[in-house]
Short mmCIF file of C-alpha atoms in Angstrom, two decimals:
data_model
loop_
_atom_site.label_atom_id
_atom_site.label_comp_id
_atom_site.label_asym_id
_atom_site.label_seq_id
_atom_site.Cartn_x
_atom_site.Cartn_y
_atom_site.Cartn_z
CA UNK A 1 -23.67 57.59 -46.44
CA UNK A 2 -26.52 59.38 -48.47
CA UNK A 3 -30.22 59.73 -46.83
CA UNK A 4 -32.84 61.28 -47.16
CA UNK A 5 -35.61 62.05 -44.42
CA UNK A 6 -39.35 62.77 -44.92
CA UNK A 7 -42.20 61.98 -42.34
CA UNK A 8 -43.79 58.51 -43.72
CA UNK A 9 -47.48 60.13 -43.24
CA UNK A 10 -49.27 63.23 -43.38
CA UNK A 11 -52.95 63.91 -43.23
CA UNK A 12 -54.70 67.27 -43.60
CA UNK A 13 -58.62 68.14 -44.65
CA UNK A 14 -59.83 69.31 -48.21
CA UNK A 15 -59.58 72.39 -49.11
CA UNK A 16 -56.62 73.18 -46.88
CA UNK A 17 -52.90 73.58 -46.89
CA UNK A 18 -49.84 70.85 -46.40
CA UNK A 19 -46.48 71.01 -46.33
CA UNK A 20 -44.30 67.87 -46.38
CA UNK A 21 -40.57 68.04 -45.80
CA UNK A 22 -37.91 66.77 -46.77
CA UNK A 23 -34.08 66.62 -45.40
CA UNK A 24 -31.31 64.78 -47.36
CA UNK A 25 -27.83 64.17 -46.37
CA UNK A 26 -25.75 63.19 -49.30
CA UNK A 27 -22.20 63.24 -50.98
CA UNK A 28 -23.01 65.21 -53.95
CA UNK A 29 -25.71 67.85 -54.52
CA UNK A 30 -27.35 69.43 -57.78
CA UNK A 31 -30.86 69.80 -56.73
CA UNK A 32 -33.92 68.63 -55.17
CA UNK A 33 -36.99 67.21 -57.16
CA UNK A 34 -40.69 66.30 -56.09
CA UNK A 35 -42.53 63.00 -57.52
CA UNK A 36 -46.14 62.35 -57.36
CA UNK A 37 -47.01 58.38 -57.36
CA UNK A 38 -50.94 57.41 -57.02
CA UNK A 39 -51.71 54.10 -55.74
CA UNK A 40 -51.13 51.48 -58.38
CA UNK A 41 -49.39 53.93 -60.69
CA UNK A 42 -46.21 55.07 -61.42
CA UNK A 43 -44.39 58.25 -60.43
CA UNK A 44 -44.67 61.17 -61.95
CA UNK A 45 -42.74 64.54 -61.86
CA UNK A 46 -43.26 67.32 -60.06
CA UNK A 47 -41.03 70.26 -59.32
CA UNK A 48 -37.26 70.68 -59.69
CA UNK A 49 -35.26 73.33 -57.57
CA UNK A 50 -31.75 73.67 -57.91
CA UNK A 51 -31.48 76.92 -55.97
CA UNK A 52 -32.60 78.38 -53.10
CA UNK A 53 -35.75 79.71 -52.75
CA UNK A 54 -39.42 78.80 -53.62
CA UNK A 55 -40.53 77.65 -57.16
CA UNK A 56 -44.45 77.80 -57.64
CA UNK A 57 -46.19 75.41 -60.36
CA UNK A 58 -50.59 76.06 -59.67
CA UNK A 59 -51.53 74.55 -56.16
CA UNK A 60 -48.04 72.93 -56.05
CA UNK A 61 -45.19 75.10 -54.51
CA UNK A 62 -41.27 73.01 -53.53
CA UNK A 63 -38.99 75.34 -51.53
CA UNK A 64 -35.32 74.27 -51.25
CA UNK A 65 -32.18 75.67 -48.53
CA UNK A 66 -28.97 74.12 -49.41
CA UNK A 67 -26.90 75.68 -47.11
CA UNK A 68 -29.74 73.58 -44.31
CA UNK A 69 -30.14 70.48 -46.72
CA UNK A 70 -33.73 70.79 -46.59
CA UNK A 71 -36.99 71.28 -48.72
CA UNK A 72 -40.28 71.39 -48.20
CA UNK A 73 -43.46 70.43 -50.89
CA UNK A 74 -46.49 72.57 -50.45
CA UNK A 75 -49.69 71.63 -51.30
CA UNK A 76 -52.54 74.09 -51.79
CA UNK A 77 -56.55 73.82 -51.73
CA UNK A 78 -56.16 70.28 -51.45
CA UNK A 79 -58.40 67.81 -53.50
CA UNK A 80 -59.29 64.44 -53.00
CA UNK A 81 -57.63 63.89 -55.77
CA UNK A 82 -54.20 65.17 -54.14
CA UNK A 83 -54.38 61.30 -51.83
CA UNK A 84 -51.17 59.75 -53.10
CA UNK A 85 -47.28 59.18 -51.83
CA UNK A 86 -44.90 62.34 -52.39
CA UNK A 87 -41.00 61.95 -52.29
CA UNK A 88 -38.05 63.92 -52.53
CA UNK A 89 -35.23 62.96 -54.40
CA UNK A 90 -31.49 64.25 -54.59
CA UNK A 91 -29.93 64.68 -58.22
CA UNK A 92 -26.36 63.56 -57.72
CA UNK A 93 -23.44 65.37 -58.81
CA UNK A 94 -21.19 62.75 -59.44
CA UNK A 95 -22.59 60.88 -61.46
CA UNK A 96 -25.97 60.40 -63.25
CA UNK A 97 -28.64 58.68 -60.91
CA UNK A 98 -30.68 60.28 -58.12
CA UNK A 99 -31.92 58.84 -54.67
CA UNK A 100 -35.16 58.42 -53.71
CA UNK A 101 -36.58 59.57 -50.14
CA UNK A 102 -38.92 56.27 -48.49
CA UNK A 103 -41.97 58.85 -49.41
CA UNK A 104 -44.51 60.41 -47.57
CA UNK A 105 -48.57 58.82 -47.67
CA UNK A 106 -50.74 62.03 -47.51
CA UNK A 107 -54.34 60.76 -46.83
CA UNK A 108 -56.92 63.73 -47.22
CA UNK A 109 -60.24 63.69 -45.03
CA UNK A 110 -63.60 65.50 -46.60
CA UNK B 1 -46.28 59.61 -77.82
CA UNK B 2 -45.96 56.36 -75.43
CA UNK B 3 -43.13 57.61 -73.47
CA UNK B 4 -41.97 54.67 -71.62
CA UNK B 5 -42.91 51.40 -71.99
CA UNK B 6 -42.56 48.07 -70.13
CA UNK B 7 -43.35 44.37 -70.55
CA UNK B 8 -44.76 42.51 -69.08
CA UNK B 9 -47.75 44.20 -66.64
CA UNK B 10 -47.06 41.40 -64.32
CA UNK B 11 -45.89 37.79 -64.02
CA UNK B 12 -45.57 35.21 -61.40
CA UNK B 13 -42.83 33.07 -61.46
CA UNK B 14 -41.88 29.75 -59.60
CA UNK B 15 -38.51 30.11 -57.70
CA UNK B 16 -35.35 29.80 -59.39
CA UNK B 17 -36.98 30.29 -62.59
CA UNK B 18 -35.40 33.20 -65.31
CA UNK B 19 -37.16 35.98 -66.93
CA UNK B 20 -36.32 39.20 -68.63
CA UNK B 21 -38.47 42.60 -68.23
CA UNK B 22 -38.47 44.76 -71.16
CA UNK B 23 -37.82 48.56 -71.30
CA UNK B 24 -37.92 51.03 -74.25
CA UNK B 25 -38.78 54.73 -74.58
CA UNK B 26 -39.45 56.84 -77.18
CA UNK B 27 -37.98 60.34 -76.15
CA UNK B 28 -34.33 60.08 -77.13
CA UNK B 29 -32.89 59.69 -73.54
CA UNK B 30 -29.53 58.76 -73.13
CA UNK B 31 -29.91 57.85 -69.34
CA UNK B 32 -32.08 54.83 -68.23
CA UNK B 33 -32.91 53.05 -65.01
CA UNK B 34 -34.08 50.17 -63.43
CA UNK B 35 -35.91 50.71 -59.91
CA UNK B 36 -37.60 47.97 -57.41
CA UNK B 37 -40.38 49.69 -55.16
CA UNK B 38 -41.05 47.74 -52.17
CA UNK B 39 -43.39 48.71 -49.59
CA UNK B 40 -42.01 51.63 -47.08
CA UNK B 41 -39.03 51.14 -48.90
CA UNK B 42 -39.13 53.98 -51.46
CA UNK B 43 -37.71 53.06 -54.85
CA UNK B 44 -34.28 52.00 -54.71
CA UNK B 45 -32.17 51.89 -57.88
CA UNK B 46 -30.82 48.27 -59.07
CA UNK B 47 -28.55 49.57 -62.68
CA UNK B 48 -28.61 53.01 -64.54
CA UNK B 49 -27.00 53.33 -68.05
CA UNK B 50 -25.93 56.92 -68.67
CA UNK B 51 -25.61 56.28 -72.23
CA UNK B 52 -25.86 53.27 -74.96
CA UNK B 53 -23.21 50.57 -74.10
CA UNK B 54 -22.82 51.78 -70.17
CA UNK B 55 -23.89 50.36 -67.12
CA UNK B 56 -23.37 50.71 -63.39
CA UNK B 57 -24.66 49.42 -60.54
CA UNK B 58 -26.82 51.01 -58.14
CA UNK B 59 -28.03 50.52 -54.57
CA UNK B 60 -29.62 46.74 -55.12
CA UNK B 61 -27.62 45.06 -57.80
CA UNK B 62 -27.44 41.52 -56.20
CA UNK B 63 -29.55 38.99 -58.37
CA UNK B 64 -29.71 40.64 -61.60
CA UNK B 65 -28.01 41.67 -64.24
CA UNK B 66 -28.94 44.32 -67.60
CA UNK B 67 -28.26 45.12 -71.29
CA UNK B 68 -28.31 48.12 -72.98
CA UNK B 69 -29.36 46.73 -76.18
CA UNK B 70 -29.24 50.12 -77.75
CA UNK B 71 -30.59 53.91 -77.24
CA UNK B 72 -33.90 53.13 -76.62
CA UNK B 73 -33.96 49.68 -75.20
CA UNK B 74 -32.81 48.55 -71.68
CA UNK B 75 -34.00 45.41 -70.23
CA UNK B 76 -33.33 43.59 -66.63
CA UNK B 77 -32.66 39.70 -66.06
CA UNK B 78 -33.27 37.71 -63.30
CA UNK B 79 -31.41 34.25 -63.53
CA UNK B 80 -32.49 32.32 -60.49
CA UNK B 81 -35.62 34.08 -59.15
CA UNK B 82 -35.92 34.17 -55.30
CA UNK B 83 -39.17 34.95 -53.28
CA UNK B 84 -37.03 37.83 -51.67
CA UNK B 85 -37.21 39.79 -55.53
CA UNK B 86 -41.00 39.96 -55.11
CA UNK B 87 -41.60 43.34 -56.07
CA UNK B 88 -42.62 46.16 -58.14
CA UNK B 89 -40.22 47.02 -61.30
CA UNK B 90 -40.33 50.61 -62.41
CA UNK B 91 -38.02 51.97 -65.64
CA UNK B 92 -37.48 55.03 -65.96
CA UNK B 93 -35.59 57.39 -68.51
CA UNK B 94 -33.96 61.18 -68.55
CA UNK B 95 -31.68 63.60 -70.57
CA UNK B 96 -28.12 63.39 -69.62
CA UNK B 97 -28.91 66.92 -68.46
CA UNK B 98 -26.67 67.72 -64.71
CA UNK B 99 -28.89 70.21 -62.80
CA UNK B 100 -32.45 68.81 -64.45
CA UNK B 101 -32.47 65.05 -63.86
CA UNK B 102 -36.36 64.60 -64.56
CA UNK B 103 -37.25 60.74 -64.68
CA UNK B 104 -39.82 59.59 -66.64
CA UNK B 105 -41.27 56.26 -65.58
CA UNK B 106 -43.22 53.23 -66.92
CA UNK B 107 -45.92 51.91 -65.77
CA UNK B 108 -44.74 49.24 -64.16
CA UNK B 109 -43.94 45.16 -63.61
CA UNK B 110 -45.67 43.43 -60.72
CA UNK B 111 -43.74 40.35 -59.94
CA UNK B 112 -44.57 37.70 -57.59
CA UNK B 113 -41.69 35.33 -56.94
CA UNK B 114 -43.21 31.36 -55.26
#
């Protein structure tokens, strides 16, 4: 079967620093992607990595291990703004879809 | 530059009623996708068309069906709505591009289902 695992909440204070992770478990592999989705809205992209390693983008870092199925999403001097649900999601290498991790709430206090 | 667009915002339907939500996008994707978001549920896929005149199911297929009516346009039919495909609809589009499958969404359908 094909899962993927990330903690269904995470909470942290302004200005600080959160990392949510992410562990998948499927057939095929080409990378790992990051979506953004604020309540009401849609999702929106956020990082891609399709090797190992760490891939920065501003306040947003996503690290990926493929040989440990696992990434992580970092989050820098959060905002307010930052409150949304994060997932992970699995590009497929057999065939053209990818699969969507349940997501992870991150609620940030003042 | 609208991107993605859907139709209709939302709609309530009666069960066992039909409708058909709307999908087009302006960017010249060949891939498109259908998506139901359901509370703690994630987004789960229901068809994808890797390219005009394809389809294929995905994880949720039961209860609907799609058309690929041509590169830009890719709608989804219910035929007998059930309270059980109460949801939010997301389509989304990409590049047939292996190794850099970014999805860009639409905004959205919230249905209600009675």
């Amino acid at each position: 079967g094909q899962s993927l695992e990330q903690p269904s909440e995470v909470t942290a204070v302004e200005g600080a620093i959160v990392q949510i992770n992410c562990t998948y478990q499927t057939s095929g592999f080409y990378g790992l992607s990051w979506y953004q989705q604020h309540d009401g809205g849609a999702p929106t992209f956020l990082s891609y990595n399709a090797l190992d390693g760490l891939e920065e983008t501003g306040r947003f870092s996503s690290f990926l291990s493929r040989s440990d199925s696992y990434g992580y999403l970092l989050l820098q001097e959060l905002q307010m703004k930052d409150s949304a649900s994060y997932f992970c999601a699995v590009e497929d290498d057999r065939d053209d879809k990818i699969i969507f991790g349940k997501g992870t709430r991150l609620h940030i206090l003042p | 530059n609208a991107g993605v667009t859907q139709t209709p915002k939302f709609q309530v339907l009666k069960t066992g009623q039909s409708m058909t939500l709307q999908c087009a996008q302006d960017m010249n994707h060949n891939s498109m996708y259908w998506y139901r978001q359901d509370p703690g549920m994630g987004l789960r896929l229901i068809y994808y068309s890797a390219s005009e005149g394809t389809t294929d199911k995905g994880e949720v297929p039961n209860g609907y069906n799609v058309s690929r009516l041509n590169k830009r346009e890719f709608s989804l039919r219910l035929e007998s709505a059930a309270p059980s495909q109460t949801s939010v609809y997301f389509c989304a589009s990409s590049k047939t591009d292996p190794g850099s499958n970014i999805q860009y969404f639409g905004a959205g359908t919230r249905l209600s289902v009675l």
